[in-house]
Amino acid sequence: MNETINLREVFEILRKHLVVILVTTFVGLAAAGVMTFFVITPQYSSRAQLVTDIKGSENGAANAGDLSYNLQMLNTYKDIIKQSDAFAKKVQSRLLSEYKTDLSIGAIKGALGVGQSENSQMFSISATYPDPAIAEHIANAAADSFQDTIKDVWSSVNKVSVTSRAVASTAPSSPNNKLNLLIGTAVGLLVGIALALLLQLLDRTVKEPRF
């Protein structure tokens, strides 16, 4: 019975301070909207897909050991693409010569990403940048540069093929407008509820003659 009364009292408090809750909810939504549409710079992502040839065994057929070897090599590919300054310089040179785009080494490394499907020799090189065309150029330049680089580093790698080239995206990959607005609304609502309870706690006036 006490739980029912307490819950009823809580709803009564929220109803009493409904205006406060609505105001804070609207403020949270408005703040999220300003951040999403006017402050945060939209980012566009493009990716190129590549596949590595399985290292052939003596009879020319691939076995489980060959597949395991190639999957382990993919982790090394990620380190080369994401961390190697030498690789970033090759991408930088290709961007300048083929796409007339001049970017710093840091900007290139920051834009690049590597994705891998589980238990698959196919992986992707992605690029995220505020300009969708430049994101496309970075991803394709990185894919082409990787083909040349891997042959120089490991002679045991037979071939790396680009199965799908990057294309410019028409929709930004971030920010997530709907999610940001939802989070802003939820935060505003929670702040309003907390504020309503705090106001009630600080209210020391007598409400009932019996009290």
mmCIF file with all atom_site columns, C-alpha atoms in Angstrom:
data_model
loop_
_atom_site.group_PDB
_atom_site.id
_atom_site.type_symbol
_atom_site.label_atom_id
_atom_site.label_alt_id
_atom_site.label_comp_id
_atom_site.label_asym_id
_atom_site.label_entity_id
_atom_site.label_seq_id
_atom_site.pdbx_PDB_ins_code
_atom_site.Cartn_x
_atom_site.Cartn_y
_atom_site.Cartn_z
_atom_site.occupancy
_atom_site.B_iso_or_equiv
_atom_site.pdbx_formal_charge
_atom_site.auth_seq_id
_atom_site.auth_comp_id
_atom_site.auth_asym_id
_atom_site.auth_atom_id
_atom_site.pdbx_PDB_model_num
ATOM 1   C CA . MET A 1 1   ? 0.000  0.000   0.000   1.00 0.00 ? 1   MET A CA 1
ATOM 2   C CA . ASN A 1 2   ? 2.878  2.334   0.862   1.00 0.00 ? 2   ASN A CA 1
ATOM 3   C CA . GLU A 1 3   ? 4.511  1.641   -2.515  1.00 0.00 ? 3   GLU A CA 1
ATOM 4   C CA . THR A 1 4   ? 1.264  2.623   -4.276  1.00 0.00 ? 4   THR A CA 1
ATOM 5   C CA . ILE A 1 5   ? 1.042  5.848   -2.300  1.00 0.00 ? 5   ILE A CA 1
ATOM 6   C CA . ASN A 1 6   ? 4.695  6.712   -2.929  1.00 0.00 ? 6   ASN A CA 1
ATOM 7   C CA . LEU A 1 7   ? 4.343  6.069   -6.638  1.00 0.00 ? 7   LEU A CA 1
ATOM 8   C CA . ARG A 1 8   ? 1.202  8.159   -6.741  1.00 0.00 ? 8   ARG A CA 1
ATOM 9   C CA . GLU A 1 9   ? 3.026  10.951  -4.950  1.00 0.00 ? 9   GLU A CA 1
ATOM 10  C CA . VAL A 1 10  ? 5.844  10.826  -7.474  1.00 0.00 ? 10  VAL A CA 1
ATOM 11  C CA . PHE A 1 11  ? 3.403  11.141  -10.374 1.00 0.00 ? 11  PHE A CA 1
ATOM 12  C CA . GLU A 1 12  ? 1.742  14.023  -8.575  1.00 0.00 ? 12  GLU A CA 1
ATOM 13  C CA . ILE A 1 13  ? 5.102  15.771  -8.184  1.00 0.00 ? 13  ILE A CA 1
ATOM 14  C CA . LEU A 1 14  ? 5.878  15.285  -11.875 1.00 0.00 ? 14  LEU A CA 1
ATOM 15  C CA . ARG A 1 15  ? 2.450  16.582  -12.839 1.00 0.00 ? 15  ARG A CA 1
ATOM 16  C CA . LYS A 1 16  ? 2.914  19.605  -10.621 1.00 0.00 ? 16  LYS A CA 1
ATOM 17  C CA . HIS A 1 17  ? 6.232  20.455  -12.294 1.00 0.00 ? 17  HIS A CA 1
ATOM 18  C CA . LEU A 1 18  ? 5.177  19.403  -15.776 1.00 0.00 ? 18  LEU A CA 1
ATOM 19  C CA . VAL A 1 19  ? 6.094  22.797  -17.224 1.00 0.00 ? 19  VAL A CA 1
ATOM 20  C CA . VAL A 1 20  ? 9.638  22.500  -15.894 1.00 0.00 ? 20  VAL A CA 1
ATOM 21  C CA . ILE A 1 21  ? 9.981  19.015  -17.366 1.00 0.00 ? 21  ILE A CA 1
ATOM 22  C CA . LEU A 1 22  ? 8.675  20.131  -20.765 1.00 0.00 ? 22  LEU A CA 1
ATOM 23  C CA . VAL A 1 23  ? 10.989 23.145  -20.814 1.00 0.00 ? 23  VAL A CA 1
ATOM 24  C CA . THR A 1 24  ? 14.118 21.124  -20.009 1.00 0.00 ? 24  THR A CA 1
ATOM 25  C CA . THR A 1 25  ? 13.111 18.466  -22.544 1.00 0.00 ? 25  THR A CA 1
ATOM 26  C CA . PHE A 1 26  ? 12.743 21.114  -25.235 1.00 0.00 ? 26  PHE A CA 1
ATOM 27  C CA . VAL A 1 27  ? 16.052 22.706  -24.240 1.00 0.00 ? 27  VAL A CA 1
ATOM 28  C CA . GLY A 1 28  ? 17.783 19.316  -24.500 1.00 0.00 ? 28  GLY A CA 1
ATOM 29  C CA . LEU A 1 29  ? 16.266 18.729  -27.943 1.00 0.00 ? 29  LEU A CA 1
ATOM 30  C CA . ALA A 1 30  ? 17.233 22.229  -29.096 1.00 0.00 ? 30  ALA A CA 1
ATOM 31  C CA . ALA A 1 31  ? 20.799 21.873  -27.805 1.00 0.00 ? 31  ALA A CA 1
ATOM 32  C CA . ALA A 1 32  ? 21.183 18.528  -29.583 1.00 0.00 ? 32  ALA A CA 1
ATOM 33  C CA . GLY A 1 33  ? 19.797 20.061  -32.772 1.00 0.00 ? 33  GLY A CA 1
ATOM 34  C CA . VAL A 1 34  ? 22.247 22.972  -32.653 1.00 0.00 ? 34  VAL A CA 1
ATOM 35  C CA . MET A 1 35  ? 25.189 20.642  -32.052 1.00 0.00 ? 35  MET A CA 1
ATOM 36  C CA . THR A 1 36  ? 24.094 18.211  -34.771 1.00 0.00 ? 36  THR A CA 1
ATOM 37  C CA . PHE A 1 37  ? 23.213 20.636  -37.547 1.00 0.00 ? 37  PHE A CA 1
ATOM 38  C CA . PHE A 1 38  ? 25.413 23.672  -36.844 1.00 0.00 ? 38  PHE A CA 1
ATOM 39  C CA . VAL A 1 39  ? 28.448 22.629  -34.789 1.00 0.00 ? 39  VAL A CA 1
ATOM 40  C CA . ILE A 1 40  ? 29.442 19.075  -35.723 1.00 0.00 ? 40  ILE A CA 1
ATOM 41  C CA . THR A 1 41  ? 31.020 18.804  -39.168 1.00 0.00 ? 41  THR A CA 1
ATOM 42  C CA . PRO A 1 42  ? 29.412 16.018  -41.249 1.00 0.00 ? 42  PRO A CA 1
ATOM 43  C CA . GLN A 1 43  ? 31.773 13.190  -42.171 1.00 0.00 ? 43  GLN A CA 1
ATOM 44  C CA . TYR A 1 44  ? 31.502 11.064  -45.308 1.00 0.00 ? 44  TYR A CA 1
ATOM 45  C CA . SER A 1 45  ? 32.881 7.549   -45.663 1.00 0.00 ? 45  SER A CA 1
ATOM 46  C CA . SER A 1 46  ? 33.911 5.578   -48.730 1.00 0.00 ? 46  SER A CA 1
ATOM 47  C CA . ARG A 1 47  ? 35.533 2.173   -48.911 1.00 0.00 ? 47  ARG A CA 1
ATOM 48  C CA . ALA A 1 48  ? 37.333 -0.047  -51.358 1.00 0.00 ? 48  ALA A CA 1
ATOM 49  C CA . GLN A 1 49  ? 37.205 -3.824  -50.973 1.00 0.00 ? 49  GLN A CA 1
ATOM 50  C CA . LEU A 1 50  ? 40.217 -6.051  -51.498 1.00 0.00 ? 50  LEU A CA 1
ATOM 51  C CA . VAL A 1 51  ? 40.928 -9.759  -51.358 1.00 0.00 ? 51  VAL A CA 1
ATOM 52  C CA . THR A 1 52  ? 44.188 -11.621 -50.850 1.00 0.00 ? 52  THR A CA 1
ATOM 53  C CA . ASP A 1 53  ? 45.099 -14.730 -52.810 1.00 0.00 ? 53  ASP A CA 1
ATOM 54  C CA . ILE A 1 54  ? 45.586 -17.848 -50.710 1.00 0.00 ? 54  ILE A CA 1
ATOM 55  C CA . LYS A 1 55  ? 49.179 -18.973 -50.515 1.00 0.00 ? 55  LYS A CA 1
ATOM 56  C CA . GLY A 1 56  ? 49.213 -22.182 -52.502 1.00 0.00 ? 56  GLY A CA 1
ATOM 57  C CA . SER A 1 57  ? 50.524 -25.435 -51.152 1.00 0.00 ? 57  SER A CA 1
ATOM 58  C CA . GLU A 1 58  ? 52.935 -27.680 -53.048 1.00 0.00 ? 58  GLU A CA 1
ATOM 59  C CA . ASN A 1 59  ? 50.215 -29.240 -55.198 1.00 0.00 ? 59  ASN A CA 1
ATOM 60  C CA . GLY A 1 60  ? 48.739 -25.832 -56.003 1.00 0.00 ? 60  GLY A CA 1
ATOM 61  C CA . ALA A 1 61  ? 45.691 -26.224 -53.763 1.00 0.00 ? 61  ALA A CA 1
ATOM 62  C CA . ALA A 1 62  ? 44.889 -24.154 -50.719 1.00 0.00 ? 62  ALA A CA 1
ATOM 63  C CA . ASN A 1 63  ? 44.661 -25.883 -47.362 1.00 0.00 ? 63  ASN A CA 1
ATOM 64  C CA . ALA A 1 64  ? 43.585 -24.889 -43.875 1.00 0.00 ? 64  ALA A CA 1
ATOM 65  C CA . GLY A 1 65  ? 47.120 -23.809 -42.955 1.00 0.00 ? 65  GLY A CA 1
ATOM 66  C CA . ASP A 1 66  ? 47.284 -21.491 -45.950 1.00 0.00 ? 66  ASP A CA 1
ATOM 67  C CA . LEU A 1 67  ? 43.969 -19.905 -45.004 1.00 0.00 ? 67  LEU A CA 1
ATOM 68  C CA . SER A 1 68  ? 45.072 -19.421 -41.386 1.00 0.00 ? 68  SER A CA 1
ATOM 69  C CA . TYR A 1 69  ? 48.288 -17.815 -42.583 1.00 0.00 ? 69  TYR A CA 1
ATOM 70  C CA . ASN A 1 70  ? 46.440 -15.329 -44.754 1.00 0.00 ? 70  ASN A CA 1
ATOM 71  C CA . LEU A 1 71  ? 43.992 -14.430 -41.978 1.00 0.00 ? 71  LEU A CA 1
ATOM 72  C CA . GLN A 1 72  ? 46.908 -13.694 -39.662 1.00 0.00 ? 72  GLN A CA 1
ATOM 73  C CA . MET A 1 73  ? 48.494 -11.543 -42.345 1.00 0.00 ? 73  MET A CA 1
ATOM 74  C CA . LEU A 1 74  ? 45.392 -9.346  -42.436 1.00 0.00 ? 74  LEU A CA 1
ATOM 75  C CA . ASN A 1 75  ? 46.268 -8.034  -38.976 1.00 0.00 ? 75  ASN A CA 1
ATOM 76  C CA . THR A 1 76  ? 49.651 -7.005  -40.329 1.00 0.00 ? 76  THR A CA 1
ATOM 77  C CA . TYR A 1 77  ? 47.948 -5.306  -43.285 1.00 0.00 ? 77  TYR A CA 1
ATOM 78  C CA . LYS A 1 78  ? 45.945 -3.214  -40.818 1.00 0.00 ? 78  LYS A CA 1
ATOM 79  C CA . ASP A 1 79  ? 49.126 -2.042  -39.092 1.00 0.00 ? 79  ASP A CA 1
ATOM 80  C CA . ILE A 1 80  ? 50.687 -1.056  -42.407 1.00 0.00 ? 80  ILE A CA 1
ATOM 81  C CA . ILE A 1 81  ? 47.627 0.901   -43.559 1.00 0.00 ? 81  ILE A CA 1
ATOM 82  C CA . LYS A 1 82  ? 46.874 2.619   -40.260 1.00 0.00 ? 82  LYS A CA 1
ATOM 83  C CA . GLN A 1 83  ? 50.308 3.201   -38.730 1.00 0.00 ? 83  GLN A CA 1
ATOM 84  C CA . SER A 1 84  ? 52.994 3.214   -41.415 1.00 0.00 ? 84  SER A CA 1
ATOM 85  C CA . ASP A 1 85  ? 54.274 6.672   -42.351 1.00 0.00 ? 85  ASP A CA 1
ATOM 86  C CA . ALA A 1 86  ? 55.905 5.200   -45.448 1.00 0.00 ? 86  ALA A CA 1
ATOM 87  C CA . PHE A 1 87  ? 52.560 3.879   -46.663 1.00 0.00 ? 87  PHE A CA 1
ATOM 88  C CA . ALA A 1 88  ? 50.856 7.202   -45.901 1.00 0.00 ? 88  ALA A CA 1
ATOM 89  C CA . LYS A 1 89  ? 53.521 8.984   -47.964 1.00 0.00 ? 89  LYS A CA 1
ATOM 90  C CA . LYS A 1 90  ? 52.743 6.715   -50.930 1.00 0.00 ? 90  LYS A CA 1
ATOM 91  C CA . VAL A 1 91  ? 49.056 7.521   -50.580 1.00 0.00 ? 91  VAL A CA 1
ATOM 92  C CA . GLN A 1 92  ? 49.915 11.214  -50.310 1.00 0.00 ? 92  GLN A CA 1
ATOM 93  C CA . SER A 1 93  ? 51.961 11.085  -53.506 1.00 0.00 ? 93  SER A CA 1
ATOM 94  C CA . ARG A 1 94  ? 49.238 9.221   -55.396 1.00 0.00 ? 94  ARG A CA 1
ATOM 95  C CA . LEU A 1 95  ? 46.567 11.652  -54.203 1.00 0.00 ? 95  LEU A CA 1
ATOM 96  C CA . LEU A 1 96  ? 48.617 14.581  -55.463 1.00 0.00 ? 96  LEU A CA 1
ATOM 97  C CA . SER A 1 97  ? 49.521 13.063  -58.817 1.00 0.00 ? 97  SER A CA 1
ATOM 98  C CA . GLU A 1 98  ? 46.190 11.406  -59.703 1.00 0.00 ? 98  GLU A CA 1
ATOM 99  C CA . TYR A 1 99  ? 43.586 13.510  -57.919 1.00 0.00 ? 99  TYR A CA 1
ATOM 100 C CA . LYS A 1 100 ? 45.355 16.867  -57.415 1.00 0.00 ? 100 LYS A CA 1
ATOM 101 C CA . THR A 1 101 ? 44.604 16.581  -53.697 1.00 0.00 ? 101 THR A CA 1
ATOM 102 C CA . ASP A 1 102 ? 47.265 17.674  -51.227 1.00 0.00 ? 102 ASP A CA 1
ATOM 103 C CA . LEU A 1 103 ? 46.824 16.265  -47.704 1.00 0.00 ? 103 LEU A CA 1
ATOM 104 C CA . SER A 1 104 ? 49.198 15.913  -44.782 1.00 0.00 ? 104 SER A CA 1
ATOM 105 C CA . ILE A 1 105 ? 50.453 12.549  -43.563 1.00 0.00 ? 105 ILE A CA 1
ATOM 106 C CA . GLY A 1 106 ? 48.517 12.999  -40.334 1.00 0.00 ? 106 GLY A CA 1
ATOM 107 C CA . ALA A 1 107 ? 45.270 13.769  -42.151 1.00 0.00 ? 107 ALA A CA 1
ATOM 108 C CA . ILE A 1 108 ? 45.648 10.669  -44.320 1.00 0.00 ? 108 ILE A CA 1
ATOM 109 C CA . LYS A 1 109 ? 46.384 8.355   -41.392 1.00 0.00 ? 109 LYS A CA 1
ATOM 110 C CA . GLY A 1 110 ? 43.507 9.838   -39.435 1.00 0.00 ? 110 GLY A CA 1
ATOM 111 C CA . ALA A 1 111 ? 41.084 9.307   -42.312 1.00 0.00 ? 111 ALA A CA 1
ATOM 112 C CA . LEU A 1 112 ? 41.990 5.685   -43.066 1.00 0.00 ? 112 LEU A CA 1
ATOM 113 C CA . GLY A 1 113 ? 40.323 2.654   -41.521 1.00 0.00 ? 113 GLY A CA 1
ATOM 114 C CA . VAL A 1 114 ? 40.445 -1.097  -42.144 1.00 0.00 ? 114 VAL A CA 1
ATOM 115 C CA . GLY A 1 115 ? 37.546 -3.539  -41.885 1.00 0.00 ? 115 GLY A CA 1
ATOM 116 C CA . GLN A 1 116 ? 37.643 -7.318  -42.030 1.00 0.00 ? 116 GLN A CA 1
ATOM 117 C CA . SER A 1 117 ? 34.940 -9.925  -42.326 1.00 0.00 ? 117 SER A CA 1
ATOM 118 C CA . GLU A 1 118 ? 35.255 -12.788 -39.857 1.00 0.00 ? 118 GLU A CA 1
ATOM 119 C CA . ASN A 1 119 ? 37.058 -15.827 -41.283 1.00 0.00 ? 119 ASN A CA 1
ATOM 120 C CA . SER A 1 120 ? 37.362 -14.152 -44.664 1.00 0.00 ? 120 SER A CA 1
ATOM 121 C CA . GLN A 1 121 ? 40.314 -13.098 -46.771 1.00 0.00 ? 121 GLN A CA 1
ATOM 122 C CA . MET A 1 122 ? 38.344 -10.095 -47.999 1.00 0.00 ? 122 MET A CA 1
ATOM 123 C CA . PHE A 1 123 ? 38.917 -6.799  -46.237 1.00 0.00 ? 123 PHE A CA 1
ATOM 124 C CA . SER A 1 124 ? 38.142 -3.164  -46.883 1.00 0.00 ? 124 SER A CA 1
ATOM 125 C CA . ILE A 1 125 ? 40.080 0.087   -46.780 1.00 0.00 ? 125 ILE A CA 1
ATOM 126 C CA . SER A 1 126 ? 37.818 2.945   -45.771 1.00 0.00 ? 126 SER A CA 1
ATOM 127 C CA . ALA A 1 127 ? 38.340 6.689   -45.630 1.00 0.00 ? 127 ALA A CA 1
ATOM 128 C CA . THR A 1 128 ? 36.302 9.219   -43.655 1.00 0.00 ? 128 THR A CA 1
ATOM 129 C CA . TYR A 1 129 ? 36.515 12.910  -44.505 1.00 0.00 ? 129 TYR A CA 1
ATOM 130 C CA . PRO A 1 130 ? 34.275 16.018  -44.520 1.00 0.00 ? 130 PRO A CA 1
ATOM 131 C CA . ASP A 1 131 ? 34.387 16.081  -48.347 1.00 0.00 ? 131 ASP A CA 1
ATOM 132 C CA . PRO A 1 132 ? 32.804 12.949  -49.915 1.00 0.00 ? 132 PRO A CA 1
ATOM 133 C CA . ALA A 1 133 ? 34.900 13.232  -53.089 1.00 0.00 ? 133 ALA A CA 1
ATOM 134 C CA . ILE A 1 134 ? 38.145 13.413  -51.118 1.00 0.00 ? 134 ILE A CA 1
ATOM 135 C CA . ALA A 1 135 ? 37.047 10.449  -48.999 1.00 0.00 ? 135 ALA A CA 1
ATOM 136 C CA . GLU A 1 136 ? 36.583 8.468   -52.223 1.00 0.00 ? 136 GLU A CA 1
ATOM 137 C CA . HIS A 1 137 ? 39.992 9.538   -53.503 1.00 0.00 ? 137 HIS A CA 1
ATOM 138 C CA . ILE A 1 138 ? 41.761 8.606   -50.259 1.00 0.00 ? 138 ILE A CA 1
ATOM 139 C CA . ALA A 1 139 ? 40.213 5.130   -50.175 1.00 0.00 ? 139 ALA A CA 1
ATOM 140 C CA . ASN A 1 140 ? 41.063 4.384   -53.814 1.00 0.00 ? 140 ASN A CA 1
ATOM 141 C CA . ALA A 1 141 ? 44.571 5.817   -53.536 1.00 0.00 ? 141 ALA A CA 1
ATOM 142 C CA . ALA A 1 142 ? 45.170 3.700   -50.419 1.00 0.00 ? 142 ALA A CA 1
ATOM 143 C CA . ALA A 1 143 ? 43.877 0.550   -52.136 1.00 0.00 ? 143 ALA A CA 1
ATOM 144 C CA . ASP A 1 144 ? 46.124 1.105   -55.167 1.00 0.00 ? 144 ASP A CA 1
ATOM 145 C CA . SER A 1 145 ? 49.122 1.950   -52.988 1.00 0.00 ? 145 SER A CA 1
ATOM 146 C CA . PHE A 1 146 ? 48.551 -1.138  -50.866 1.00 0.00 ? 146 PHE A CA 1
ATOM 147 C CA . GLN A 1 147 ? 48.694 -3.376  -53.923 1.00 0.00 ? 147 GLN A CA 1
ATOM 148 C CA . ASP A 1 148 ? 52.133 -2.026  -54.749 1.00 0.00 ? 148 ASP A CA 1
ATOM 149 C CA . THR A 1 149 ? 53.383 -1.955  -51.158 1.00 0.00 ? 149 THR A CA 1
ATOM 150 C CA . ILE A 1 150 ? 52.506 -5.494  -50.164 1.00 0.00 ? 150 ILE A CA 1
ATOM 151 C CA . LYS A 1 151 ? 54.422 -6.968  -53.101 1.00 0.00 ? 151 LYS A CA 1
ATOM 152 C CA . ASP A 1 152 ? 57.570 -5.181  -51.959 1.00 0.00 ? 152 ASP A CA 1
ATOM 153 C CA . VAL A 1 153 ? 57.198 -6.233  -48.326 1.00 0.00 ? 153 VAL A CA 1
ATOM 154 C CA . TRP A 1 154 ? 56.280 -9.920  -48.698 1.00 0.00 ? 154 TRP A CA 1
ATOM 155 C CA . SER A 1 155 ? 57.259 -11.989 -51.677 1.00 0.00 ? 155 SER A CA 1
ATOM 156 C CA . SER A 1 156 ? 55.137 -14.842 -50.267 1.00 0.00 ? 156 SER A CA 1
ATOM 157 C CA . VAL A 1 157 ? 51.942 -12.895 -50.965 1.00 0.00 ? 157 VAL A CA 1
ATOM 158 C CA . ASN A 1 158 ? 50.779 -13.936 -54.399 1.00 0.00 ? 158 ASN A CA 1
ATOM 159 C CA . LYS A 1 159 ? 48.376 -11.147 -55.163 1.00 0.00 ? 159 LYS A CA 1
ATOM 160 C CA . VAL A 1 160 ? 46.033 -8.571  -53.664 1.00 0.00 ? 160 VAL A CA 1
ATOM 161 C CA . SER A 1 161 ? 43.075 -7.689  -55.876 1.00 0.00 ? 161 SER A CA 1
ATOM 162 C CA . VAL A 1 162 ? 40.708 -4.726  -55.592 1.00 0.00 ? 162 VAL A CA 1
ATOM 163 C CA . THR A 1 163 ? 37.263 -6.253  -55.965 1.00 0.00 ? 163 THR A CA 1
ATOM 164 C CA . SER A 1 164 ? 35.293 -3.044  -55.481 1.00 0.00 ? 164 SER A CA 1
ATOM 165 C CA . ARG A 1 165 ? 36.531 0.520   -55.789 1.00 0.00 ? 165 ARG A CA 1
ATOM 166 C CA . ALA A 1 166 ? 35.342 3.284   -53.498 1.00 0.00 ? 166 ALA A CA 1
ATOM 167 C CA . VAL A 1 167 ? 32.577 5.634   -54.606 1.00 0.00 ? 167 VAL A CA 1
ATOM 168 C CA . ALA A 1 168 ? 31.611 8.981   -53.126 1.00 0.00 ? 168 ALA A CA 1
ATOM 169 C CA . SER A 1 169 ? 28.796 8.751   -50.584 1.00 0.00 ? 169 SER A CA 1
ATOM 170 C CA . THR A 1 170 ? 25.809 11.078  -50.878 1.00 0.00 ? 170 THR A CA 1
ATOM 171 C CA . ALA A 1 171 ? 24.818 10.680  -47.224 1.00 0.00 ? 171 ALA A CA 1
ATOM 172 C CA . PRO A 1 172 ? 27.105 11.490  -44.273 1.00 0.00 ? 172 PRO A CA 1
ATOM 173 C CA . SER A 1 173 ? 28.220 8.621   -42.076 1.00 0.00 ? 173 SER A CA 1
ATOM 174 C CA . SER A 1 174 ? 28.213 10.903  -39.038 1.00 0.00 ? 174 SER A CA 1
ATOM 175 C CA . PRO A 1 175 ? 26.715 12.489  -37.090 1.00 0.00 ? 175 PRO A CA 1
ATOM 176 C CA . ASN A 1 176 ? 23.654 10.287  -36.615 1.00 0.00 ? 176 ASN A CA 1
ATOM 177 C CA . ASN A 1 177 ? 21.003 13.022  -36.594 1.00 0.00 ? 177 ASN A CA 1
ATOM 178 C CA . LYS A 1 178 ? 18.133 10.938  -35.218 1.00 0.00 ? 178 LYS A CA 1
ATOM 179 C CA . LEU A 1 179 ? 20.248 9.363   -32.487 1.00 0.00 ? 179 LEU A CA 1
ATOM 180 C CA . ASN A 1 180 ? 21.679 12.708  -31.399 1.00 0.00 ? 180 ASN A CA 1
ATOM 181 C CA . LEU A 1 181 ? 18.220 14.288  -31.202 1.00 0.00 ? 181 LEU A CA 1
ATOM 182 C CA . LEU A 1 182 ? 16.901 11.298  -29.267 1.00 0.00 ? 182 LEU A CA 1
ATOM 183 C CA . ILE A 1 183 ? 19.777 11.491  -26.797 1.00 0.00 ? 183 ILE A CA 1
ATOM 184 C CA . GLY A 1 184 ? 19.291 15.235  -26.357 1.00 0.00 ? 184 GLY A CA 1
ATOM 185 C CA . THR A 1 185 ? 15.579 14.752  -25.699 1.00 0.00 ? 185 THR A CA 1
ATOM 186 C CA . ALA A 1 186 ? 16.207 11.934  -23.218 1.00 0.00 ? 186 ALA A CA 1
ATOM 187 C CA . VAL A 1 187 ? 18.838 13.945  -21.345 1.00 0.00 ? 187 VAL A CA 1
ATOM 188 C CA . GLY A 1 188 ? 16.544 16.964  -21.189 1.00 0.00 ? 188 GLY A CA 1
ATOM 189 C CA . LEU A 1 189 ? 13.703 14.796  -19.877 1.00 0.00 ? 189 LEU A CA 1
ATOM 190 C CA . LEU A 1 190 ? 15.883 13.230  -17.171 1.00 0.00 ? 190 LEU A CA 1
ATOM 191 C CA . VAL A 1 191 ? 17.177 16.638  -16.118 1.00 0.00 ? 191 VAL A CA 1
ATOM 192 C CA . GLY A 1 192 ? 13.593 17.889  -15.911 1.00 0.00 ? 192 GLY A CA 1
ATOM 193 C CA . ILE A 1 193 ? 12.518 14.967  -13.734 1.00 0.00 ? 193 ILE A CA 1
ATOM 194 C CA . ALA A 1 194 ? 15.535 15.403  -11.459 1.00 0.00 ? 194 ALA A CA 1
ATOM 195 C CA . LEU A 1 195 ? 14.866 19.134  -11.203 1.00 0.00 ? 195 LEU A CA 1
ATOM 196 C CA . ALA A 1 196 ? 11.197 18.530  -10.373 1.00 0.00 ? 196 ALA A CA 1
ATOM 197 C CA . LEU A 1 197 ? 12.128 16.153  -7.555  1.00 0.00 ? 197 LEU A CA 1
ATOM 198 C CA . LEU A 1 198 ? 14.741 18.592  -6.284  1.00 0.00 ? 198 LEU A CA 1
ATOM 199 C CA . LEU A 1 199 ? 12.251 21.465  -6.237  1.00 0.00 ? 199 LEU A CA 1
ATOM 200 C CA . GLN A 1 200 ? 9.817  19.312  -4.303  1.00 0.00 ? 200 GLN A CA 1
ATOM 201 C CA . LEU A 1 201 ? 12.542 18.334  -1.840  1.00 0.00 ? 201 LEU A CA 1
ATOM 202 C CA . LEU A 1 202 ? 13.441 21.981  -1.232  1.00 0.00 ? 202 LEU A CA 1
ATOM 203 C CA . ASP A 1 203 ? 9.790  23.010  -0.811  1.00 0.00 ? 203 ASP A CA 1
ATOM 204 C CA . ARG A 1 204 ? 9.282  23.334  2.973   1.00 0.00 ? 204 ARG A CA 1
ATOM 205 C CA . THR A 1 205 ? 5.758  24.800  2.881   1.00 0.00 ? 205 THR A CA 1
ATOM 206 C CA . VAL A 1 206 ? 2.906  23.047  4.718   1.00 0.00 ? 206 VAL A CA 1
ATOM 207 C CA . LYS A 1 207 ? 0.539  21.349  2.282   1.00 0.00 ? 207 LYS A CA 1
ATOM 208 C CA . GLU A 1 208 ? -2.042 19.816  4.638   1.00 0.00 ? 208 GLU A CA 1
ATOM 209 C CA . PRO A 1 209 ? -3.777 21.220  7.779   1.00 0.00 ? 209 PRO A CA 1
ATOM 210 C CA . ARG A 1 210 ? -3.313 17.807  9.427   1.00 0.00 ? 210 ARG A CA 1
ATOM 211 C CA . PHE A 1 211 ? 0.489  18.111  9.077   1.00 0.00 ? 211 PHE A CA 1
#
